[in-house]
Tab-separated table of C-alpha atoms and ligand atoms in Angstrom:
chain	number	residue	atom	x	y	z
A	5	MET	CA	0.000	0.000	0.000
A	6	ALA	CA	1.432	3.388	-0.964
A	7	ALA	CA	2.250	5.737	1.880
A	8	THR	CA	0.612	8.965	0.733
A	9	ARG	CA	-0.727	10.522	3.916
A	10	VAL	CA	0.869	13.243	6.005
A	11	LEU	CA	-0.142	14.127	9.559
A	12	VAL	CA	0.493	17.806	10.256
A	13	LEU	CA	1.037	18.760	13.898
A	14	ASN	CA	1.095	22.288	15.261
A	15	SER	CA	2.005	22.034	18.895
A	16	GLY	CA	1.516	25.103	21.106
A	17	SER	CA	2.249	25.517	24.806
A	18	SER	CA	-1.196	24.219	25.823
A	19	SER	CA	-2.676	23.128	22.513
A	20	LEU	CA	-2.204	20.641	19.718
A	21	LYS	CA	-3.709	21.219	16.268
A	22	TYR	CA	-3.643	18.524	13.635
A	23	GLN	CA	-4.724	17.623	10.133
A	24	LEU	CA	-4.377	14.410	8.209
A	25	ILE	CA	-4.054	14.969	4.461
A	26	ASP	CA	-3.728	12.521	1.585
A	27	MET	CA	-1.173	14.095	-0.727
A	28	GLU	CA	-2.009	12.049	-3.824
A	29	SER	CA	-5.766	12.662	-3.808
A	30	GLY	CA	-5.476	16.054	-2.099
A	31	ASP	CA	-8.224	14.969	0.342
A	32	ARG	CA	-8.229	16.280	3.868
A	33	LEU	CA	-9.130	13.181	5.899
A	34	ALA	CA	-9.455	14.591	9.405
A	35	ALA	CA	-8.711	17.705	11.428
A	36	GLY	CA	-8.882	18.670	15.046
A	37	LEU	CA	-7.619	20.486	18.055
A	38	VAL	CA	-6.763	19.701	21.661
A	39	GLU	CA	-7.091	22.775	23.868
A	40	ARG	CA	-6.115	23.588	27.461
A	41	ILE	CA	-3.665	20.708	27.799
A	42	GLY	CA	-2.623	20.369	31.449
A	43	GLU	CA	-5.877	21.795	32.809
A	44	GLU	CA	-8.958	20.099	34.223
A	45	THR	CA	-11.082	21.372	31.353
A	46	SER	CA	-9.064	20.104	28.381
A	47	ARG	CA	-11.044	19.599	25.227
A	48	LEU	CA	-10.539	17.513	22.099
A	49	LYS	CA	-12.456	18.484	18.980
A	50	HIS	CA	-12.081	15.959	16.206
A	51	THR	CA	-13.644	16.230	12.761
A	52	PRO	CA	-13.478	13.369	10.277
A	53	LEU	CA	-13.605	15.010	6.846
A	54	THR	CA	-14.228	11.968	4.670
A	55	GLY	CA	-16.280	8.848	5.236
A	56	GLY	CA	-19.214	10.775	6.679
A	57	GLY	CA	-18.338	10.341	10.382
A	58	GLU	CA	-19.689	12.812	12.925
A	59	ALA	CA	-17.546	15.512	14.524
A	60	ARG	CA	-16.723	14.602	18.138
A	61	ASP	CA	-16.131	16.959	21.026
A	62	THR	CA	-14.736	15.497	24.260
A	63	GLU	CA	-14.066	17.371	27.495
A	64	GLY	CA	-11.994	16.150	30.420
A	65	PRO	CA	-8.479	16.469	31.798
A	66	ILE	CA	-5.605	15.782	29.391
A	67	ALA	CA	-2.426	16.001	31.450
A	68	ASP	CA	0.253	16.560	28.814
A	69	HIS	CA	1.077	16.532	25.106
A	70	SER	CA	1.855	12.842	25.084
A	71	THR	CA	-1.614	12.039	26.438
A	72	ALA	CA	-3.097	14.524	23.963
A	73	LEU	CA	-1.448	12.905	20.958
A	74	LYS	CA	-2.497	9.437	22.161
A	75	ALA	CA	-6.086	10.697	22.425
A	76	VAL	CA	-5.832	12.124	18.886
A	77	ALA	CA	-4.446	8.794	17.639
A	78	ALA	CA	-7.405	6.997	19.248
A	79	GLU	CA	-9.871	9.348	17.535
A	80	LEU	CA	-8.151	8.818	14.187
A	81	SER	CA	-8.278	5.041	14.726
A	82	ARG	CA	-12.047	5.207	15.257
A	83	ASP	CA	-12.294	6.588	11.720
A	84	GLY	CA	-9.960	3.911	10.346
A	85	LEU	CA	-7.148	6.472	10.034
A	86	GLY	CA	-4.872	5.258	12.845
A	87	LEU	CA	-1.276	6.390	13.140
A	88	ASP	CA	-0.173	2.762	12.742
A	89	SER	CA	-1.474	2.813	9.150
A	90	PRO	CA	1.063	1.905	6.447
A	91	GLU	CA	-0.481	4.730	4.425
A	92	LEU	CA	1.058	7.316	6.732
A	93	ALA	CA	4.189	8.639	4.972
A	94	ALA	CA	5.415	11.175	7.500
A	95	ILE	CA	4.539	13.584	10.267
A	96	GLY	CA	5.112	17.266	9.470
A	97	HIS	CA	5.716	19.578	12.424
A	98	ARG	CA	5.350	23.313	12.458
A	99	VAL	CA	8.445	24.708	14.145
A	100	VAL	CA	8.360	28.416	14.797
A	101	HIS	CA	12.030	29.352	14.988
A	102	GLY	CA	14.665	27.818	12.724
A	103	GLY	CA	17.175	30.668	13.016
A	104	LYS	CA	19.586	31.266	10.135
A	105	HIS	CA	20.433	27.623	9.900
A	106	PHE	CA	17.234	26.038	8.605
A	107	THR	CA	16.402	27.342	5.149
A	108	GLN	CA	14.378	24.280	4.081
A	109	PRO	CA	12.058	21.682	5.584
A	110	THR	CA	14.273	19.178	7.360
A	111	VAL	CA	13.991	15.547	8.442
A	112	ILE	CA	14.370	15.619	12.204
A	113	ASP	CA	17.303	13.859	13.865
A	114	ASP	CA	19.241	14.485	17.074
A	115	ALA	CA	21.276	17.294	15.516
A	116	VAL	CA	18.105	19.076	14.376
A	117	LEU	CA	16.538	18.711	17.817
A	118	LYS	CA	19.687	20.202	19.391
A	119	GLU	CA	19.625	23.193	17.059
A	120	VAL	CA	15.893	23.844	17.679
A	121	GLU	CA	16.684	23.655	21.397
A	122	ARG	CA	19.590	26.087	20.992
A	123	LEU	CA	17.133	28.585	19.520
A	124	ILE	CA	14.863	28.564	22.604
A	125	PRO	CA	16.298	31.878	23.908
A	126	VAL	CA	14.979	33.641	20.772
A	127	ALA	CA	11.644	31.736	20.776
A	128	PRO	CA	10.973	31.015	24.459
A	129	LEU	CA	7.232	30.480	24.038
A	130	HIS	CA	7.142	28.518	20.804
A	131	ASN	CA	10.154	26.274	20.313
A	132	PRO	CA	9.768	24.354	23.621
A	133	ALA	CA	6.156	23.530	22.724
A	134	ASN	CA	7.170	22.498	19.190
A	135	LEU	CA	9.878	20.234	20.650
A	136	ILE	CA	7.368	18.529	22.940
A	137	GLY	CA	5.177	17.803	19.913
A	138	ILE	CA	8.113	16.334	17.992
A	139	ARG	CA	9.296	14.165	20.902
A	140	THR	CA	5.780	12.900	21.561
A	141	ALA	CA	5.160	11.980	17.924
A	142	THR	CA	8.580	10.360	17.595
A	143	ALA	CA	7.892	8.191	20.649
A	144	LEU	CA	4.639	7.057	19.062
A	145	ARG	CA	6.049	6.318	15.598
A	146	PRO	CA	9.878	6.153	15.845
A	147	ASP	CA	10.100	4.458	12.441
A	148	LEU	CA	8.393	7.292	10.581
A	149	PRO	CA	10.125	10.366	9.079
A	150	GLN	CA	9.353	13.381	11.259
A	151	VAL	CA	9.850	16.602	9.328
A	152	ALA	CA	10.277	20.122	10.714
A	153	VAL	CA	8.807	22.935	8.626
A	154	PHE	CA	10.071	26.249	9.950
A	155	ASP	CA	8.101	29.501	10.130
A	156	THR	CA	11.347	31.367	9.510
A	157	ALA	CA	12.611	29.367	6.496
A	158	PHE	CA	10.907	31.363	3.738
A	159	HIS	CA	12.538	34.530	5.064
A	160	THR	CA	16.113	33.228	5.091
A	161	THR	CA	16.494	34.614	1.549
A	162	MET	CA	16.273	38.187	2.842
A	163	PRO	CA	19.395	40.163	1.983
A	164	GLU	CA	21.607	41.285	4.876
A	165	SER	CA	20.449	44.847	4.254
A	166	ALA	CA	16.949	43.778	5.334
A	167	SER	CA	17.794	41.156	7.934
A	168	ARG	CA	20.379	43.092	9.972
A	169	TYR	CA	19.507	45.668	12.581
A	170	ALA	CA	21.737	48.720	12.593
A	171	ILE	CA	23.285	47.864	15.951
A	172	ASP	CA	26.837	46.987	16.926
A	173	VAL	CA	27.725	43.971	14.801
A	174	LYS	CA	29.743	42.177	17.472
A	175	THR	CA	26.942	42.395	20.042
A	176	ALA	CA	24.332	41.395	17.466
A	177	ASP	CA	26.322	38.375	16.330
A	178	GLU	CA	27.131	37.254	19.865
A	179	HIS	CA	23.422	37.134	20.728
A	180	ARG	CA	22.172	36.121	17.256
A	181	ILE	CA	20.163	39.318	16.997
A	182	ARG	CA	18.843	39.773	13.480
A	183	ARG	CA	15.531	39.903	11.699
A	184	TYR	CA	14.259	36.352	11.124
A	185	GLY	CA	10.583	36.897	10.255
A	186	PHE	CA	7.694	34.483	10.933
A	187	HIS	CA	4.496	33.187	9.264
A	188	GLY	CA	6.862	32.092	6.482
A	189	THR	CA	4.797	29.033	5.566
A	190	SER	CA	1.797	31.277	4.982
A	191	HIS	CA	3.771	33.900	3.041
A	192	ALA	CA	5.244	31.153	0.838
A	193	TYR	CA	1.853	29.564	0.169
A	194	VAL	CA	-0.032	32.815	-0.426
A	195	SER	CA	2.592	34.402	-2.688
A	196	ARG	CA	2.636	31.247	-4.834
A	197	ARG	CA	-1.182	31.018	-4.949
A	198	THR	CA	-1.342	34.701	-5.900
A	199	ALA	CA	0.948	34.067	-8.885
A	200	GLU	CA	-1.330	31.175	-9.888
A	201	LEU	CA	-4.365	33.424	-9.604
A	202	LEU	CA	-2.690	35.833	-12.055
A	203	GLY	CA	-1.912	32.904	-14.376
A	204	LYS	CA	1.840	33.436	-13.886
A	205	GLU	CA	4.819	31.549	-12.504
A	206	PRO	CA	6.035	32.735	-9.066
A	207	GLU	CA	9.315	33.829	-10.739
A	208	GLU	CA	7.399	36.286	-12.901
A	209	VAL	CA	5.656	38.324	-10.213
A	210	ASN	CA	6.381	40.658	-7.309
A	211	VAL	CA	3.874	40.342	-4.491
A	212	ILE	CA	3.244	42.111	-1.196
A	213	VAL	CA	1.564	39.650	1.193
A	214	LEU	CA	-0.385	40.925	4.197
A	215	HIS	CA	-0.986	38.067	6.659
A	216	LEU	CA	-3.511	39.614	9.046
A	217	GLY	CA	-4.588	37.146	11.712
A	218	ASN	CA	-4.340	37.632	15.437
A	219	GLY	CA	-0.617	37.832	14.760
A	220	ALA	CA	0.061	39.879	11.643
A	221	SER	CA	2.955	40.349	9.259
A	222	ALA	CA	3.718	41.729	5.819
A	223	SER	CA	6.256	40.450	3.335
A	224	ALA	CA	7.792	41.636	0.084
A	225	VAL	CA	8.266	38.737	-2.337
A	226	ARG	CA	10.261	39.280	-5.522
A	227	GLY	CA	9.902	36.525	-8.105
A	228	GLY	CA	8.933	33.957	-5.467
A	229	VAL	CA	11.786	34.947	-3.128
A	230	CYS	CA	11.219	36.810	0.126
A	231	VAL	CA	13.242	40.052	0.260
A	232	ASP	CA	11.738	41.654	3.372
A	233	THR	CA	9.238	40.939	6.114
A	234	SER	CA	7.838	42.927	9.007
A	235	MET	CA	8.455	40.596	11.964
A	236	GLY	CA	11.973	40.548	13.324
A	237	LEU	CA	13.995	38.776	16.004
A	238	THR	CA	10.609	37.782	17.440
A	239	PRO	CA	7.020	38.150	16.185
A	240	LEU	CA	6.699	41.454	18.073
A	241	GLU	CA	8.024	43.765	15.355
A	242	GLY	CA	6.006	45.331	12.549
A	243	LEU	CA	2.261	45.641	12.136
A	244	VAL	CA	-0.286	46.388	14.856
A	245	MET	CA	-1.672	42.979	15.888
A	246	GLY	CA	-4.452	41.569	18.058
A	247	THR	CA	-2.442	41.881	21.277
A	248	ARG	CA	1.067	42.922	20.096
A	249	SER	CA	2.184	46.503	19.652
A	250	GLY	CA	4.289	45.935	16.541
A	251	ASP	CA	6.860	48.695	15.954
A	252	VAL	CA	7.609	51.001	18.885
A	253	ASP	CA	10.593	53.217	19.601
A	254	PRO	CA	12.895	50.869	21.584
A	255	ALA	CA	13.401	53.742	24.036
A	256	VAL	CA	9.826	53.121	25.240
A	257	ILE	CA	11.257	50.042	26.947
A	258	PHE	CA	14.029	51.835	28.899
A	259	HIS	CA	11.553	54.573	29.719
A	260	LEU	CA	9.142	52.055	31.236
A	261	MET	CA	12.028	50.434	33.143
A	262	ARG	CA	13.415	53.706	34.482
A	263	VAL	CA	10.313	55.809	34.959
A	264	GLY	CA	7.570	53.180	35.159
A	265	ASN	CA	9.622	50.794	37.373
A	266	MET	CA	8.579	47.870	35.204
A	267	SER	CA	10.694	44.731	34.825
A	268	ALA	CA	11.750	43.263	31.465
A	269	ASP	CA	9.205	40.471	31.943
A	270	GLU	CA	6.401	42.903	32.699
A	271	ILE	CA	7.206	44.923	29.571
A	272	ASP	CA	7.364	41.709	27.559
A	273	VAL	CA	3.814	40.878	28.673
A	274	LEU	CA	2.666	44.462	28.082
A	275	LEU	CA	3.921	44.605	24.497
A	276	ASN	CA	3.081	41.026	23.491
A	277	LYS	CA	-0.188	40.401	25.321
A	278	LYS	CA	-1.754	43.694	26.367
A	279	SER	CA	-1.043	45.972	23.426
A	280	GLY	CA	-2.122	46.116	19.776
A	281	LEU	CA	-5.889	46.266	19.277
A	282	VAL	CA	-6.536	44.915	22.792
A	283	GLY	CA	-4.381	47.633	24.334
A	284	LEU	CA	-6.026	50.329	22.251
A	285	CYS	CA	-9.691	49.416	22.684
A	286	GLY	CA	-9.904	46.304	24.886
A	287	GLU	CA	-10.868	44.080	21.968
A	288	ASN	CA	-8.880	42.096	19.403
A	289	ASP	CA	-11.658	40.654	17.276
A	290	MET	CA	-12.049	42.811	14.173
A	291	ARG	CA	-15.740	41.869	13.879
A	292	GLU	CA	-16.445	43.291	17.313
A	293	ILE	CA	-14.347	46.403	16.573
A	294	ARG	CA	-16.367	47.046	13.408
A	295	ARG	CA	-19.612	46.568	15.340
A	296	ARG	CA	-18.517	49.124	17.905
A	297	ILE	CA	-17.475	51.568	15.180
A	298	ASP	CA	-20.921	51.234	13.621
A	299	GLU	CA	-22.365	52.237	16.989
A	300	GLY	CA	-20.193	55.342	17.064
A	301	ASP	CA	-17.513	54.083	19.502
A	302	GLU	CA	-14.552	56.499	19.193
A	303	GLU	CA	-12.049	54.244	20.965
A	304	ALA	CA	-12.707	51.413	18.510
A	305	ARG	CA	-12.495	53.883	15.592
A	306	LEU	CA	-9.060	55.097	16.713
A	307	ALA	CA	-7.811	51.512	17.191
A	308	PHE	CA	-8.948	50.701	13.644
A	309	ASP	CA	-7.306	53.838	12.255
A	310	ILE	CA	-3.975	53.095	13.960
A	311	TYR	CA	-4.107	49.505	12.663
A	312	VAL	CA	-4.771	50.656	9.092
A	313	HIS	CA	-2.218	53.496	9.213
A	314	ARG	CA	0.545	51.013	10.064
A	315	LEU	CA	-0.612	48.665	7.301
A	316	LYS	CA	-0.495	51.469	4.780
A	317	LYS	CA	3.045	52.402	5.835
A	318	TYR	CA	4.206	48.846	5.192
A	319	ILE	CA	2.460	48.688	1.817
A	320	GLY	CA	4.330	51.869	0.842
A	321	ALA	CA	7.625	50.589	2.221
A	322	TYR	CA	7.415	47.267	0.413
A	323	TYR	CA	6.305	48.971	-2.777
A	324	ALA	CA	9.545	50.926	-2.621
A	325	VAL	CA	11.596	47.833	-1.731
A	326	LEU	CA	10.186	45.921	-4.721
A	327	GLY	CA	10.147	48.806	-7.195
A	328	ARG	CA	7.424	47.108	-9.208
A	329	VAL	CA	4.435	45.389	-7.614
A	330	ASP	CA	2.135	43.014	-9.499
A	331	ALA	CA	-0.146	42.022	-6.647
A	332	LEU	CA	-1.104	42.854	-3.089
A	333	ALA	CA	-2.537	39.797	-1.343
A	334	PHE	CA	-4.615	39.823	1.844
A	335	THR	CA	-4.789	36.654	3.925
A	336	ALA	CA	-5.613	35.120	7.382
A	337	GLY	CA	-8.633	35.863	9.612
A	338	VAL	CA	-8.744	39.642	9.191
A	339	GLY	CA	-7.278	39.766	5.677
A	340	GLU	CA	-9.691	37.159	4.336
A	341	ASN	CA	-12.828	38.433	6.067
A	342	ALA	CA	-12.631	42.110	6.944
A	343	ALA	CA	-13.597	44.035	3.792
A	344	PRO	CA	-13.387	47.415	5.623
A	345	VAL	CA	-9.723	46.765	6.514
A	346	ARG	CA	-8.886	45.960	2.880
A	347	GLU	CA	-10.740	49.014	1.627
A	348	ALA	CA	-9.124	51.366	4.147
A	349	ALA	CA	-5.590	49.969	3.665
A	350	VAL	CA	-5.698	50.639	-0.067
A	351	ALA	CA	-7.721	53.903	0.013
A	352	GLY	CA	-5.882	56.827	-1.559
A	353	LEU	CA	-3.203	54.694	-3.209
A	354	GLU	CA	-4.566	55.047	-6.768
A	355	GLU	CA	-1.353	56.813	-7.825
A	356	LEU	CA	0.458	53.581	-6.965
A	357	GLY	CA	-1.941	51.646	-9.185
A	358	LEU	CA	-3.786	50.257	-6.149
A	359	ALA	CA	-7.568	50.251	-5.838
A	360	VAL	CA	-10.354	48.038	-4.521
A	361	ASP	CA	-13.698	47.492	-6.266
A	362	ALA	CA	-16.389	47.926	-3.590
A	363	GLU	CA	-18.614	45.193	-4.973
A	364	LEU	CA	-15.847	42.621	-5.466
A	365	ASN	CA	-14.475	43.482	-2.024
A	366	SER	CA	-17.804	42.731	-0.356
A	367	VAL	CA	-18.087	39.197	-1.805
A	368	ARG	CA	-17.629	36.475	0.834
A	369	SER	CA	-15.893	33.367	-0.433
A	370	ASP	CA	-13.334	30.733	0.545
A	371	GLU	CA	-11.760	30.920	-2.908
A	372	PRO	CA	-8.782	33.054	-3.935
A	373	ARG	CA	-10.109	36.079	-5.800
A	374	ILE	CA	-9.170	39.446	-7.229
A	375	ILE	CA	-10.941	42.471	-5.737
A	376	SER	CA	-9.316	45.313	-7.708
A	377	PRO	CA	-11.098	46.948	-10.647
A	378	GLU	CA	-9.967	45.978	-14.115
A	379	TYR	CA	-8.216	49.293	-14.782
A	380	ALA	CA	-5.923	48.991	-11.718
A	381	ARG	CA	-2.247	48.349	-12.501
A	382	VAL	CA	-1.734	46.204	-9.397
A	383	ALA	CA	-4.009	43.242	-8.675
A	384	VAL	CA	-5.415	43.336	-5.147
A	385	ALA	CA	-6.263	39.772	-4.124
A	386	VAL	CA	-7.807	37.858	-1.247
A	387	VAL	CA	-6.022	34.532	-0.956
A	388	PRO	CA	-7.079	32.245	1.919
A	389	THR	CA	-3.988	30.834	3.556
A	390	ASP	CA	-3.527	27.134	4.245
A	391	GLU	CA	-0.492	26.592	6.435
A	392	GLU	CA	-1.376	22.956	7.136
A	393	LEU	CA	-1.526	22.097	3.450
A	394	GLU	CA	1.776	23.886	2.843
A	395	ILE	CA	3.439	22.002	5.725
A	396	ALA	CA	2.037	18.723	4.368
A	397	ARG	CA	3.183	19.595	0.832
A	398	GLN	CA	6.730	20.438	1.933
A	399	THR	CA	6.893	17.366	4.189
A	400	TYR	CA	5.656	15.028	1.479
A	401	ALA	CA	7.948	16.528	-1.167
A	402	LEU	CA	10.913	15.898	1.120
A	403	VAL	CA	10.173	12.283	2.061
A	404	HIS	CA	8.802	11.377	-1.351
A	405	ASP	CA	11.787	12.774	-3.260
A	406	SER	CA	14.261	11.048	-0.975
A	407	ALA	CA	12.287	7.777	-1.313
A	408	ASP	CA	12.525	8.170	-5.104
A	409	ARG	CA	16.280	8.705	-4.898
A	410	ASN	CA	16.643	5.503	-2.870
A	411	ASP	CA	14.715	3.413	-5.396
B	15	ADP	P1	-4.477	33.265	14.283
B	15	ADP	O1	-3.381	34.280	14.179
B	15	ADP	O2	-4.937	33.043	15.689
B	15	ADP	O3	-4.289	32.029	13.451
B	15	ADP	P2	-6.635	33.922	12.427
B	15	ADP	O4	-5.890	34.026	11.139
B	15	ADP	O5	-7.596	32.815	12.611
B	15	ADP	O6	-5.688	34.063	13.673
B	15	ADP	O7	-7.416	35.317	12.620
B	15	ADP	C1	-8.198	35.539	13.757
B	15	ADP	C2	-8.763	36.954	13.690
B	15	ADP	O8	-9.450	37.128	12.454
B	15	ADP	C3	-9.810	37.245	14.754
B	15	ADP	O9	-9.198	37.708	15.940
B	15	ADP	C4	-10.648	38.323	14.112
B	15	ADP	O10	-10.096	39.595	14.419
B	15	ADP	C5	-10.478	38.101	12.628
B	15	ADP	N1	-11.688	37.610	11.970
B	15	ADP	C6	-12.137	36.350	11.858
B	15	ADP	N2	-13.296	36.298	11.176
B	15	ADP	C7	-13.598	37.573	10.848
B	15	ADP	C8	-14.681	38.203	10.153
B	15	ADP	N3	-15.694	37.507	9.649
B	15	ADP	N4	-14.644	39.550	10.007
B	15	ADP	C9	-13.632	40.281	10.518
B	15	ADP	N5	-12.585	39.746	11.175
B	15	ADP	C10	-12.577	38.426	11.350
């Protein structure tokens, strides 16, 4: 029996998301999520996507990731999709930080695990959780290729002029301080899908991608290659996000330490968890912000305006970085769904060849689509992201190609 399935695991500090995809048929076989791992009220939501089985939602304590993955395996088995199946080709893991080292998806071995561990100081929240996921899955299927797909990999092509901060080189190198960028799997997928939507090869087009989820980042992609992105050493830099400030004058931090008597950890929490849209108006869901604006709420209006102003600055910056732009692509929760954000981000940029058609912009759809009027020089597109599919694709390409070479 041919091994054509890939299990994609995205392991967070207290969650485990998964999808099982058949890479030959393109069918998504099952998907699910374990939440609140380690608490009394853990929850496993499992959805079989073929075979007509019912979605199942189970609550009850799940002590750790190992127990969570075993519970997921049991759910998959109930649908005849068990992890012991010979049809499973590999497990693809999302790994947030791959540093400078990992430019490609990589089959995990001890050396890879060591390097991901070495990067924990620059990704203290994410890499430990990713490592737990990898170790748990390896224990369950030690014979199977486990592949790491890094959020940073797509950005490793950035030139030094974009990836270096203008700080003392010796200090920066000693502490590995540089701009790495994140959401790379999404930027890779969306920039490629945007080229397809235009009927072109990725090499032929320059695209600005705006990944606007709870976390948000922009990237400038020239001919399929990332040349700049808005997140930096960590995901804190760049756009205004759900709870992150994005760009601030670094002196704000010393000011808060000296004058506000705050510790580094307190400022970390402030800028990562209590800022962005939440800090500005107490709310990070764009739907709710729009509802409040419609009711005349000034605080929500200002939060929206600050969010859009920052977006517009990055569109302008990346336009200049690329010189010529063929498409501007919106993706992720806000980018795919919030027509007012798309309209406001592009408003007034007609001189740059950017415009949005009000009617096309208001269409709701899960399909990639163009929302700019025909006369516009730059295509504005909405391209739903699919990080799981991209992880599965990269994982399968790696294990499949190496299997071919061994034949
Ligand atoms: P994550 O970064 O957590 O993966 P998502 O890409 O799922 O985030 O985006 C989540 C955000 O998308 C929500 O916080 C909300 O602001 C926004 N969002 C989701 N659906 C809509 C919608 N219909 N209209 C406006 N915004 C939406």
